[in-house]
Coordinates of C-alpha atoms and ligand atoms in Angstrom, one line a residue:
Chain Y
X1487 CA 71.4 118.1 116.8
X1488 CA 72.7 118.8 113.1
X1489 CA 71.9 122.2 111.7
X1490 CA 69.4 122.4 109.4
X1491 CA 70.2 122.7 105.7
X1492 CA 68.9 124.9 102.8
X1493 CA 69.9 124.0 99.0
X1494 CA 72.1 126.9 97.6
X1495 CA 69.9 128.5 94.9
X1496 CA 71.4 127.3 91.7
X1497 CA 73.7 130.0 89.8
X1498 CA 71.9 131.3 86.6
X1499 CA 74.8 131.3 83.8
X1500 CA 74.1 132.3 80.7
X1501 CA 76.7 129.8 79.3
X1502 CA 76.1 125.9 78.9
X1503 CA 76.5 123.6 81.6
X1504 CA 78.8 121.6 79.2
X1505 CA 79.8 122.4 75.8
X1506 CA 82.1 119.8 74.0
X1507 CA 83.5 120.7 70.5
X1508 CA 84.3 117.7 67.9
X1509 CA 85.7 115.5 70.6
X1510 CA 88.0 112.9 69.2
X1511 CA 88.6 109.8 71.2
X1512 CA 90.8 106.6 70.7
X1513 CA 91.5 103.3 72.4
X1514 CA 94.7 102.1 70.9
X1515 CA 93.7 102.0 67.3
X1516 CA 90.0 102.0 67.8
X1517 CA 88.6 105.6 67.0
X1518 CA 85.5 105.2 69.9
X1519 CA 84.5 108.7 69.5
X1520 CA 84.9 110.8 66.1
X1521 CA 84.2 114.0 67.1
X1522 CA 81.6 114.8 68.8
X1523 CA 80.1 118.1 69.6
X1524 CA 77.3 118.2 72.4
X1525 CA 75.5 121.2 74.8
X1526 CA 74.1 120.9 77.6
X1527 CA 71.8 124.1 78.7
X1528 CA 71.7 125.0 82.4
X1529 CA 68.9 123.5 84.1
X1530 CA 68.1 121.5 81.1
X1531 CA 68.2 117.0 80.8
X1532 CA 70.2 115.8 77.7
X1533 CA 69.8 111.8 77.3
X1534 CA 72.1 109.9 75.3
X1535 CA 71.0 106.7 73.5
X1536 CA 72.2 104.7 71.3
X1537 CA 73.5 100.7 71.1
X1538 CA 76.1 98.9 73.3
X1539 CA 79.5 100.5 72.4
X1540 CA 78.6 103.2 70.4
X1541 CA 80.9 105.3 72.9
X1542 CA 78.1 106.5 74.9
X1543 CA 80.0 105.9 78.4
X1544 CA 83.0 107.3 77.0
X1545 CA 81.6 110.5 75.9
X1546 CA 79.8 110.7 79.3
X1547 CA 83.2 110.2 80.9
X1548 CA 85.4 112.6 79.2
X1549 CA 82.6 115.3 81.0
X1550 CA 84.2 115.0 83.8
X1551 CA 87.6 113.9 82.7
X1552 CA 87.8 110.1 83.8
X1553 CA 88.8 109.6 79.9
X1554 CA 90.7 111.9 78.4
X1555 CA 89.8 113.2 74.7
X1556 CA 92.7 112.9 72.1
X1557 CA 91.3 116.0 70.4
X1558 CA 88.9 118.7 70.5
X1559 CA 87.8 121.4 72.9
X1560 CA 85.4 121.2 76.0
X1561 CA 84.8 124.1 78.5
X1562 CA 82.5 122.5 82.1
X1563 CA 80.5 124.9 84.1
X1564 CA 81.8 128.4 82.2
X1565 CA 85.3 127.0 82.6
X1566 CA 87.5 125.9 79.4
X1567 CA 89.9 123.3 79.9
X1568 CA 93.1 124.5 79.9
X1569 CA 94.6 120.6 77.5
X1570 CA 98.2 120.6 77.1
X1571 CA 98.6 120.1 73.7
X1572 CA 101.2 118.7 71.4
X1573 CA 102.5 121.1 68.3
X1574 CA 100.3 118.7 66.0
X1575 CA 97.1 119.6 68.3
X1576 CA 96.6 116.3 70.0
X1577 CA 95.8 116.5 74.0
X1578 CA 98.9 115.2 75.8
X1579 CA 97.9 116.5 79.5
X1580 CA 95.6 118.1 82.2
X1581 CA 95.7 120.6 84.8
X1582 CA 95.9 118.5 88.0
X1583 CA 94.3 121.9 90.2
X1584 CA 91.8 122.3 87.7
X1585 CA 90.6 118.9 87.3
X1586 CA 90.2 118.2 91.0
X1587 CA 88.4 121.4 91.3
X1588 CA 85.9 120.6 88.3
X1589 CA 85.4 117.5 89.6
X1590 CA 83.5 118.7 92.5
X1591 CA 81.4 120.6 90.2
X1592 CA 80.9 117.4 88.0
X1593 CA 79.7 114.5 89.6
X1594 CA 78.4 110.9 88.3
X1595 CA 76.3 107.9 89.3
X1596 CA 77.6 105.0 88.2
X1597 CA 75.9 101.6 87.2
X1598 CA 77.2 99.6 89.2
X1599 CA 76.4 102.3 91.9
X1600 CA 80.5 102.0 92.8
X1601 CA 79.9 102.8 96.6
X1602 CA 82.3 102.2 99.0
X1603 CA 81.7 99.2 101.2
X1604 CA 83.7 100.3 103.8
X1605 CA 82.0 103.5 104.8
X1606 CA 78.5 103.7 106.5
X1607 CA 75.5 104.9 103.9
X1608 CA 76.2 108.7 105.5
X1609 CA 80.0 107.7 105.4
X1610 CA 79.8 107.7 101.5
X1611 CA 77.8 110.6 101.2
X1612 CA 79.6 112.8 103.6
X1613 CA 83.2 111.9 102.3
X1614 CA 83.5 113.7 99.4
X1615 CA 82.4 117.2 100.5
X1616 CA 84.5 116.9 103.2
X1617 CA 87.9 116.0 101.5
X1618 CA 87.4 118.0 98.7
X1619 CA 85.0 120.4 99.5
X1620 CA 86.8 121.2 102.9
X1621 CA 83.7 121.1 105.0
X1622 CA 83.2 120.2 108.6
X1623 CA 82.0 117.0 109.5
X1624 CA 78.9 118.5 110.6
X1625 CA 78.1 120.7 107.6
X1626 CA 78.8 118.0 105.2
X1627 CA 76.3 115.9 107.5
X1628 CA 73.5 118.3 107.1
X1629 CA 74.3 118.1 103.6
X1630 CA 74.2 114.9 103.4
X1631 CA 71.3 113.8 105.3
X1632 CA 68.9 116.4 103.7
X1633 CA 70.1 114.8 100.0
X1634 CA 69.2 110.9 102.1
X1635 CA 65.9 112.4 103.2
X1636 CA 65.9 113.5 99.2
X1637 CA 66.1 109.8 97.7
X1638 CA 64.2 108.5 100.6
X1639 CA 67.5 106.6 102.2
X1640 CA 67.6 108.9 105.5
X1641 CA 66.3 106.0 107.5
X1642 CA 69.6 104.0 106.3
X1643 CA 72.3 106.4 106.8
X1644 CA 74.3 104.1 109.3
X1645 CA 73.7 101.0 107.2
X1646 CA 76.8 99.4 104.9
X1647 CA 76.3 99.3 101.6
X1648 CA 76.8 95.8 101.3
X1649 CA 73.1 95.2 103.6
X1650 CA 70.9 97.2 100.8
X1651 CA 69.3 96.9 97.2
X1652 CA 70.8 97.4 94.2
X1653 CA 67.9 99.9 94.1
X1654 CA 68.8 101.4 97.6
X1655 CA 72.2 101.4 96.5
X1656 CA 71.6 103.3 93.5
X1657 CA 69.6 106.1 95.4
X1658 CA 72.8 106.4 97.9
X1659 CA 74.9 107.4 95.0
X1660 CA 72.3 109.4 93.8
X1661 CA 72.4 111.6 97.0
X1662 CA 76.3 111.0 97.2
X1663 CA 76.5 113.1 93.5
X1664 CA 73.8 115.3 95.4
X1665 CA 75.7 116.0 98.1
X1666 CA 78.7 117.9 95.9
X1667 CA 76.2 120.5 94.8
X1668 CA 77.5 119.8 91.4
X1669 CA 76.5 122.2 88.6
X1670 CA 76.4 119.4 86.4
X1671 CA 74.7 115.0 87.2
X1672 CA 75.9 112.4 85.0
X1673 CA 74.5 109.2 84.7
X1674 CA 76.0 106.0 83.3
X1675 CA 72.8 103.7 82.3
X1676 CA 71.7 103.7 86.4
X1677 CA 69.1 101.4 86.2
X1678 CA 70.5 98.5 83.6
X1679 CA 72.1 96.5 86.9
X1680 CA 69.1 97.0 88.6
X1681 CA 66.2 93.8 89.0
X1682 CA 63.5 94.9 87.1
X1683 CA 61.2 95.3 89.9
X1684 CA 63.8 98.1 91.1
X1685 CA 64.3 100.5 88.4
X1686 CA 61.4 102.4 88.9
X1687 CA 62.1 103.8 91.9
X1688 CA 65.4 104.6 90.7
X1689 CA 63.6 106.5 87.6
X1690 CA 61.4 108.0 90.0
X1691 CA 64.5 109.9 91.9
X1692 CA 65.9 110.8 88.9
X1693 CA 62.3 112.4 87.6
X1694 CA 62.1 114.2 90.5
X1695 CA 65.2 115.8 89.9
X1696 CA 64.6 116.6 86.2
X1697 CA 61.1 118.6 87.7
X1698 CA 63.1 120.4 89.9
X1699 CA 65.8 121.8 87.3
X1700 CA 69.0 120.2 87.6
X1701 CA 70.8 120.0 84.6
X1702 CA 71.6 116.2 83.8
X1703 CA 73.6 114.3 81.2
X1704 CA 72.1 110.6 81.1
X1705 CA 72.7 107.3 79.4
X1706 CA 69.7 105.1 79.1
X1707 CA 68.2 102.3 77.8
X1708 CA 64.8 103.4 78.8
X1709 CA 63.8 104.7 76.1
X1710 CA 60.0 106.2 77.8
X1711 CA 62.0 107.4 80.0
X1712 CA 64.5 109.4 77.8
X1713 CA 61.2 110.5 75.7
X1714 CA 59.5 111.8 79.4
X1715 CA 62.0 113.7 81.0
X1716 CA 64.8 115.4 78.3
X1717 CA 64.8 118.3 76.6
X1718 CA 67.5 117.1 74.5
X1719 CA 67.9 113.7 73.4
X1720 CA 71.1 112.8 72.0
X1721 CA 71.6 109.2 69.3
X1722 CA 75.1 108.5 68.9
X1723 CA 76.0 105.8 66.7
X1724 CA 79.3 104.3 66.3
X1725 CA 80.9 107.3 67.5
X1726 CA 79.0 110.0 66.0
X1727 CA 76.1 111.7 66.6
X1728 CA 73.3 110.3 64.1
X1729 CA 70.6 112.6 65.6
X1730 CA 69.6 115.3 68.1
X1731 CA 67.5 117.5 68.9
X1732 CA 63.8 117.3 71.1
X1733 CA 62.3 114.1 72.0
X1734 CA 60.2 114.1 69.4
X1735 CA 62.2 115.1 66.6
X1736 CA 64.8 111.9 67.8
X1737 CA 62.4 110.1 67.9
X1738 CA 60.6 110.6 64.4
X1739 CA 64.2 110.7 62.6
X1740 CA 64.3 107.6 60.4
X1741 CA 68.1 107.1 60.7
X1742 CA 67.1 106.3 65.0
X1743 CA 63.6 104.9 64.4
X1744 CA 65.0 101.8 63.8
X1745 CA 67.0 101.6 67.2
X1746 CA 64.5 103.3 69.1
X1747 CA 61.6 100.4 67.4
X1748 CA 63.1 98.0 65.8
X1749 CA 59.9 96.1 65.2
X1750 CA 58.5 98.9 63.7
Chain K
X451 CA 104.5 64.4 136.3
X452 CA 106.5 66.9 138.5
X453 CA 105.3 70.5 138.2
X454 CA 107.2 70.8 141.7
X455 CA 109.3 73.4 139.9
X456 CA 106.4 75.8 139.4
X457 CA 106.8 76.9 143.0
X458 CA 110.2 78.3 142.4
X459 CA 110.0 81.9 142.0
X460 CA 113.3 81.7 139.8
X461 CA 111.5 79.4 137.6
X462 CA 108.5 81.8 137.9
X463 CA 110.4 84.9 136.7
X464 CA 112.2 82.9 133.5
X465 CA 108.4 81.7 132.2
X466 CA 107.2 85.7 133.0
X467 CA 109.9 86.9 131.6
X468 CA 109.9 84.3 128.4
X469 CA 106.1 85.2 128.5
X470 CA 106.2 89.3 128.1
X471 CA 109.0 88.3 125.6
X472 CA 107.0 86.7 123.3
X473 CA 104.0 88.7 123.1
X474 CA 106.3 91.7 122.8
X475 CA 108.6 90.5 119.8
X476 CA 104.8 89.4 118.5
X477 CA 103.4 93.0 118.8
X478 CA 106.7 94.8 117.5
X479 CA 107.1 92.3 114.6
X480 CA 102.9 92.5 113.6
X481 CA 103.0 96.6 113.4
X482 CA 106.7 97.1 112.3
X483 CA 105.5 94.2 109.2
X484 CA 102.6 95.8 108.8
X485 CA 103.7 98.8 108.0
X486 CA 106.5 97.2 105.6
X487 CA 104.1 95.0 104.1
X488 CA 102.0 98.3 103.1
X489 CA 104.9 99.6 101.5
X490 CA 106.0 96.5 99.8
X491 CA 102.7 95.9 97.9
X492 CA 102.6 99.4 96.8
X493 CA 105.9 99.3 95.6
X494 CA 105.0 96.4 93.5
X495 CA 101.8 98.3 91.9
X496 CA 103.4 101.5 91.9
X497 CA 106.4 101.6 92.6
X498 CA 108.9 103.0 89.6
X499 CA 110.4 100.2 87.9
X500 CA 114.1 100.0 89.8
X501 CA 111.5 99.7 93.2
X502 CA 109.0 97.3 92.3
X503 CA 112.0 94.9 90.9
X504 CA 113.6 95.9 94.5
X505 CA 110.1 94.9 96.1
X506 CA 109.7 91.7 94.3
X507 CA 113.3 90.7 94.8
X508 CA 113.3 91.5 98.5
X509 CA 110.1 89.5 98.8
X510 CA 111.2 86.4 96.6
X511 CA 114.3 86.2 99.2
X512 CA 112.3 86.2 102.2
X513 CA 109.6 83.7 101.4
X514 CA 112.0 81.3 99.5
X515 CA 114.8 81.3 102.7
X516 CA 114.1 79.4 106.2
X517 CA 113.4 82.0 108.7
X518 CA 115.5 80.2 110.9
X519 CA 118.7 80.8 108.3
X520 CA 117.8 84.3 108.2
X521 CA 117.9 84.8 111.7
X522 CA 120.9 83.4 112.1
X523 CA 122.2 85.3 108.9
X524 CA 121.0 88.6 110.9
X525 CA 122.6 87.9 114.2
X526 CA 125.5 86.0 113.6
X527 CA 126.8 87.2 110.7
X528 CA 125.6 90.6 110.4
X529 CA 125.5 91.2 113.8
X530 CA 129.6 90.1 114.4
X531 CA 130.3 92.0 110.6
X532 CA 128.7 95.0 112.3
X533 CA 131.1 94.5 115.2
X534 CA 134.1 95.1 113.3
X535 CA 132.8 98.6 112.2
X536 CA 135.6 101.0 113.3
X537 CA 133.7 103.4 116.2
X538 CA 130.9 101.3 116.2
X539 CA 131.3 100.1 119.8
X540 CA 131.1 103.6 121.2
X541 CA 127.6 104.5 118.9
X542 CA 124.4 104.8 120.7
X543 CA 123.6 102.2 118.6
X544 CA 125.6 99.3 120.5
X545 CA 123.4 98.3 122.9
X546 CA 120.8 97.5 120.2
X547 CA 123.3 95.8 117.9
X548 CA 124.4 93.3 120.9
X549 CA 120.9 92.4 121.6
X550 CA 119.2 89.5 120.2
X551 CA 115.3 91.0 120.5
X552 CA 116.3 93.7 118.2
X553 CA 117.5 91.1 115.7
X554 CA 114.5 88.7 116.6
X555 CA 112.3 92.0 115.6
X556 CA 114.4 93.0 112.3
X557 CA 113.9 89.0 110.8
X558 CA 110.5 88.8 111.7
X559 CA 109.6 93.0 110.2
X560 CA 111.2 91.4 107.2
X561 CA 109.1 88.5 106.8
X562 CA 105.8 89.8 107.7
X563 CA 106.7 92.5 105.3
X564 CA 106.9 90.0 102.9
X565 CA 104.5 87.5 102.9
X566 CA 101.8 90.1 104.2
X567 CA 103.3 92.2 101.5
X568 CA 102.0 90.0 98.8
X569 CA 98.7 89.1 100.7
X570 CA 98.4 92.7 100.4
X571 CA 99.3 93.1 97.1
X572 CA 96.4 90.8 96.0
X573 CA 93.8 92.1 98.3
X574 CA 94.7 95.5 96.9
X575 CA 94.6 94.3 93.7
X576 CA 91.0 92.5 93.7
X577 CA 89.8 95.8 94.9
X578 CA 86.9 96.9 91.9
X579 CA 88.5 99.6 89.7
X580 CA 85.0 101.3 89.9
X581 CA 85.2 102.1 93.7
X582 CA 88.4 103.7 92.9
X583 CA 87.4 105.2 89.9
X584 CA 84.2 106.7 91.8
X585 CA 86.5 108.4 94.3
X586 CA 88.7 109.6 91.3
X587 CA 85.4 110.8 89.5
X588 CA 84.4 112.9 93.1
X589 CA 87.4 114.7 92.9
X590 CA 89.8 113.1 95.5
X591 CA 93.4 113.4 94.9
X592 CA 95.7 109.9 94.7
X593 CA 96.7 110.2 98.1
X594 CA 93.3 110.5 99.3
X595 CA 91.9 107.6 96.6
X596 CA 95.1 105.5 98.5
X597 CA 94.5 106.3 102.1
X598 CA 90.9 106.6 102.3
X599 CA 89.5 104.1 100.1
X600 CA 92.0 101.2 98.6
X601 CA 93.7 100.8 101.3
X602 CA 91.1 100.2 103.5
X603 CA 88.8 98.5 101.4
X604 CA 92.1 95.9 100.7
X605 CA 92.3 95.4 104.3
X606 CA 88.8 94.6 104.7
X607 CA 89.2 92.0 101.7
X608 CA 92.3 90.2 103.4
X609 CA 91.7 90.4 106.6
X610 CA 91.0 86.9 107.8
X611 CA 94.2 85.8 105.8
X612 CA 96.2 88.7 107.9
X613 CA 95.1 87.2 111.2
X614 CA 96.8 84.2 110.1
X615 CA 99.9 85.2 109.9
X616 CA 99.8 86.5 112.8
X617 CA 99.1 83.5 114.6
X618 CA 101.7 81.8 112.1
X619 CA 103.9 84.2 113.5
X620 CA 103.3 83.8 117.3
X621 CA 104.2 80.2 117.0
X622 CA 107.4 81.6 115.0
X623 CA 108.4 83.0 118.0
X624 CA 110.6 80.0 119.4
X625 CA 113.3 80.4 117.0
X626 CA 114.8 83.5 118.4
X627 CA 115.5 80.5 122.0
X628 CA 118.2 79.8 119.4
X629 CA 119.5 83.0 119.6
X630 CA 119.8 83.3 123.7
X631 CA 116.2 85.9 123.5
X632 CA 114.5 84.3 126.5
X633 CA 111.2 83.3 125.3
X634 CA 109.0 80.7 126.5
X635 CA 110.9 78.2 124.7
X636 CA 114.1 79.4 126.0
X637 CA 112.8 79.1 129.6
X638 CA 111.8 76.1 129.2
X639 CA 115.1 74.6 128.2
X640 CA 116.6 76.3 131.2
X641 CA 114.3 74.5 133.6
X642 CA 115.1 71.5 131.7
X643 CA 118.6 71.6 132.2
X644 CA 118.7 72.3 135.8
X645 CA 115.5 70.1 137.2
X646 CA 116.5 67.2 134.3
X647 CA 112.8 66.7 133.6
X648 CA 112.4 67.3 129.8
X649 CA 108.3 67.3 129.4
X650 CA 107.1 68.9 131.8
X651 CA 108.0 72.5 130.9
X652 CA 107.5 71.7 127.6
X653 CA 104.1 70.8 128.2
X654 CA 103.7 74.2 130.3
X655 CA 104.7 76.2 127.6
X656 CA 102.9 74.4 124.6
X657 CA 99.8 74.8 126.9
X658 CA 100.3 78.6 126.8
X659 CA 100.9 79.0 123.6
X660 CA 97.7 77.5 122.9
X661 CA 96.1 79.7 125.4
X662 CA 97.6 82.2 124.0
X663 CA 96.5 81.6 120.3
X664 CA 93.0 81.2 121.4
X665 CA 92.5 84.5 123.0
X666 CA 94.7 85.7 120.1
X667 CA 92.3 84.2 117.5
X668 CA 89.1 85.4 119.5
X669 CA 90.7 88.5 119.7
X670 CA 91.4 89.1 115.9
X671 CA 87.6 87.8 115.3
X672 CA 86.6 90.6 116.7
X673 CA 88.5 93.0 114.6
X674 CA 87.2 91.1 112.2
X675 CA 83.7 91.5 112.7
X676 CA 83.9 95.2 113.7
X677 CA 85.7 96.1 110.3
X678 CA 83.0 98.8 108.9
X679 CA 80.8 97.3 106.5
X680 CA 81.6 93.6 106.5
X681 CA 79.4 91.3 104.6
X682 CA 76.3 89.8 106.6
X683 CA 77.3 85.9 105.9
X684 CA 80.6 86.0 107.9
X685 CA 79.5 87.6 110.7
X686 CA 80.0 83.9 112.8
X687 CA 82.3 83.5 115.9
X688 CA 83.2 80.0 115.0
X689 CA 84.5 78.7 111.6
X690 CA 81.9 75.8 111.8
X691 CA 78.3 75.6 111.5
Ligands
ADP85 N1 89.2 101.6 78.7 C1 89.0 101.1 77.4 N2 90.0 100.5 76.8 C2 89.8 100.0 75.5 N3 88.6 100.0 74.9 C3 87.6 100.6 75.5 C4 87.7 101.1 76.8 N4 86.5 101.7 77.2 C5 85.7 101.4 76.2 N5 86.3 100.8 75.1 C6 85.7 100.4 73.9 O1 85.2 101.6 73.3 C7 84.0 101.3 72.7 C8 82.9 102.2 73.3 O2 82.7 101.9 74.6 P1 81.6 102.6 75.5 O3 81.9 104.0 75.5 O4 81.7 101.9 76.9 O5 80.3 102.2 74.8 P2 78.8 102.3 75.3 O6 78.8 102.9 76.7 O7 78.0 103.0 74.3 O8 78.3 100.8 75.4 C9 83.7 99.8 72.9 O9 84.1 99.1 71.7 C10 84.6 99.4 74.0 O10 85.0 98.1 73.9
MG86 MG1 78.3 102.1 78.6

């Protein structure tokens, strides 16, 4: 019935997936991030950690422009971002074309998974790619149902959001950030609204993806998890980066031991 | 009881007529305030400043004047002000001006407009930012956020209140017998007058009227049921257990 659907090969760019440049970020007088600079290799996992409001989700959402950095420079997917500035430096605007266009190459899960409750399980996949991606209904389907099949939620494609799991849930928006072909998956601490019993087989989607290559930028609290799957672990600390580098090497600084083991 | 009157086909063609009156001011009023109401709550959340205050005033007006003072304000006194417009009688606009189910329609646009306007308003409000901000994050322009996600999604979250007025406005309905529309109400005064029996057709209409809510609130139920992805726990026909 629907034609069959083959994954794009992914591009191989020599240029990071992401590469932000001492991004400054306020809320009112509240300086959340103070310059942060971060990479993200192609086909590579970067986690973030770090404790509640260190300016984690704000540094995950200025990747794809949902916050807006005051200062700084951040090119997405080999693509600078093309800031209006002020004469003193400080970002005062955005390319609208540009920004909808990133976008599609940018795409997020959220933790509170943020589906839409009025569109079918397929409804929420499919919409995207076909309003901003332009593609037929039946393309984005094929799309759409081969990511389901992906997370394990084909079976559920006509269901409503509001008749699922948390955990189902979260694998829905998993294959609705899929379903963009994005260059880039953020994730906003996926499983932290999740029952306990249902965060592993949110992990495990995510894992998967990891083995196959996608390049990810992910908040966590899991901090096994972070070790297992990222090449680059990130600890950012009251809006700075305290530490990066490999698992391990976050892991044995002193200046994160004591968030990462606090019993220790 | 006398319901001898029934027979009489004149008597027949005033209820029809009052009838298919009724259920059309109802179905002109419900889409024309529909569409106004849309407009007024996004005016209010949107809106530039000169437009929401326009919005708000418009809509403090209209729920804090009796609808019956505003249809008469409509017909009699802009209707006959409108009379006195130099050319006016030779527009193609005339015949509407002189008749009383186009100013029936215009008071009751204008209130559904506003009180559905601010039932809106809120539904739209209590949307969660996230589902917005997910469609925002996916790339979809403003329009698209508007049309294919917040709009609908407030709809779904205010529907059952929306029905209500509806039926609130069905029974609204008799006021424009005041204005010589012939609706149910109006038919039944005539009968009155001529067969001098005063509850009998008043107990005809009242009994379609509520036949007439009934199939109207059955009706809406269903809507209400077939909205895409309405929550398990209100999928019941009848509001008791
Ligand atoms: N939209 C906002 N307006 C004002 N303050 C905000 C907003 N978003 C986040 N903050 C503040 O910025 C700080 C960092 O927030 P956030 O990035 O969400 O931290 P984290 O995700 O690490 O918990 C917090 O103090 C939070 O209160
Ligand atoms: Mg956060």
């Amino acid at each position: 019935m629907t034609a069959s659907f083959e994954p794009s090969p992914r591009p191989q760019a020599a240029a990071p997936a992401v590469a932000a440049h001492h991004l400054i970020k306020h809320f009112g007088d509240l300086e959340v991030l103070k310059g942060v600079s971060l990479e993200v290799e192609e086909g590579t996992v970067t986690s973030i950690i770090g404790s509640s409001g260190s300016g984690k989700s704000t540094l995950l959402r200025c990747m794809n422009l949902l916050e807006r950095p005051d200062r700084g420079e951040l090119a997405i997917a080999d693509e600078a971002i093309r800031f209006t500035r002020n004469p003193q430096g400080d970002i005062v605007g955005l390319d609208r074309r540009q920004l909808q266009r990133l976008r599609a190459k940018v795409t997020m899960v959220f933790q509170q998974f943020n589906l839409w409750p009025h569109l079918s399980v397929l409804g929420n996949v499919i919409e995207a790619p076909m309003r901003v991606k332009g593609l037929s209904r039946r393309r984005a389907t094929a799309i759409g149902e081969h990511y389901l099949e992906r997370v394990g939620m084909a079976d559920r494609r006509d269901a409503y959001p509001a008749f699922l799991s948390g955990g189902q849930q979260q694998r829905v928006a998993i294959a609705r950030a899929l379903a963009m072909e994005p260059r880039l998956l953020l994730f906003d601490e996926p499983t932290s609204a999740l029952d306990p019993e249902r965060v592993n087989e949110v992990l495990g989607v995510i894992r998967d993806l990891a083995d196959e290559g996608r390049t990810m930028l992910l908040v966590t609290h899991e901090m096994h998890f972070a070790r297992e799957v990222s090449d680059q672990l990130v600890y950012l600390d009251q809006g700075r980066i305290a530490a990066s580098g490999s698992s391990q090497d976050v892991f044995d600084d002193p200046r994160c031991r004591r968030f990462v083991a606090p019993a220790a | 009881m006398d319901f001898s009157w029934l027979s009489d086909p004149f008597y027949q063609e005033y209820l029809w007529e009052g009838f298919v009156n009724t259920l059309w001011l109802l179905a002109v009023s419900a889409v024309g305030g529909l569409i106004l109401a849309v407009g007024v709550a996004l005016a209010r959340l949107r809106g530039p400043r000169p437009l929401a205050w326009l919005a708000l005033a418009f809509t403090t007006v209209i729920r804090g004047t009796p609808l019956l003072v505003q249809l008469f304000f409509f017909y009699y006194g802009v209707g006959r002000l409108l009379e006195g417009v130099p050319g006016i009688r030779e527009s193609a606009f005339w015949p509407l001006l002189r008749d009383p189910f186009f100013f029936g329609a215009l008071t009751f646009i204008l209130s559904v407009g506003a009180y559905s306007g601010e039932v809106i308003r809120g539904a739209m409000q209590s949307v969660p930012r996230g589902e917005l901000e997910a469609g925002r994050a996916f790339g979809l322009s403003g329009v698209q956020v508007l049309t294919r996600l917040w709009l609908p999604r407030a709809i779904q979250l205010c529907l059952p209140t929306l029905t209500g007025e509806m039926i609130l406005l069905l029974k609204s309905v008799p006021l424009v017998s005041t204005i010589a529309l012939m609706d149910l109400l109006q038919a039944a005064n005539i009968i009155r007058d001529e067969t001098f029996l005063v509850y009998e057709p008043l107990l005809l209409i009242a009994g379609i009227y509520l036949a007439t809510t009934i199939v109207l609130t059955l009706g809406l139920r269903l809507v209400e049921l077939n909205f895409p992805g309405m929550r398990p726990t209100r999928r019941r026909w009848l509001p008791i257990r």
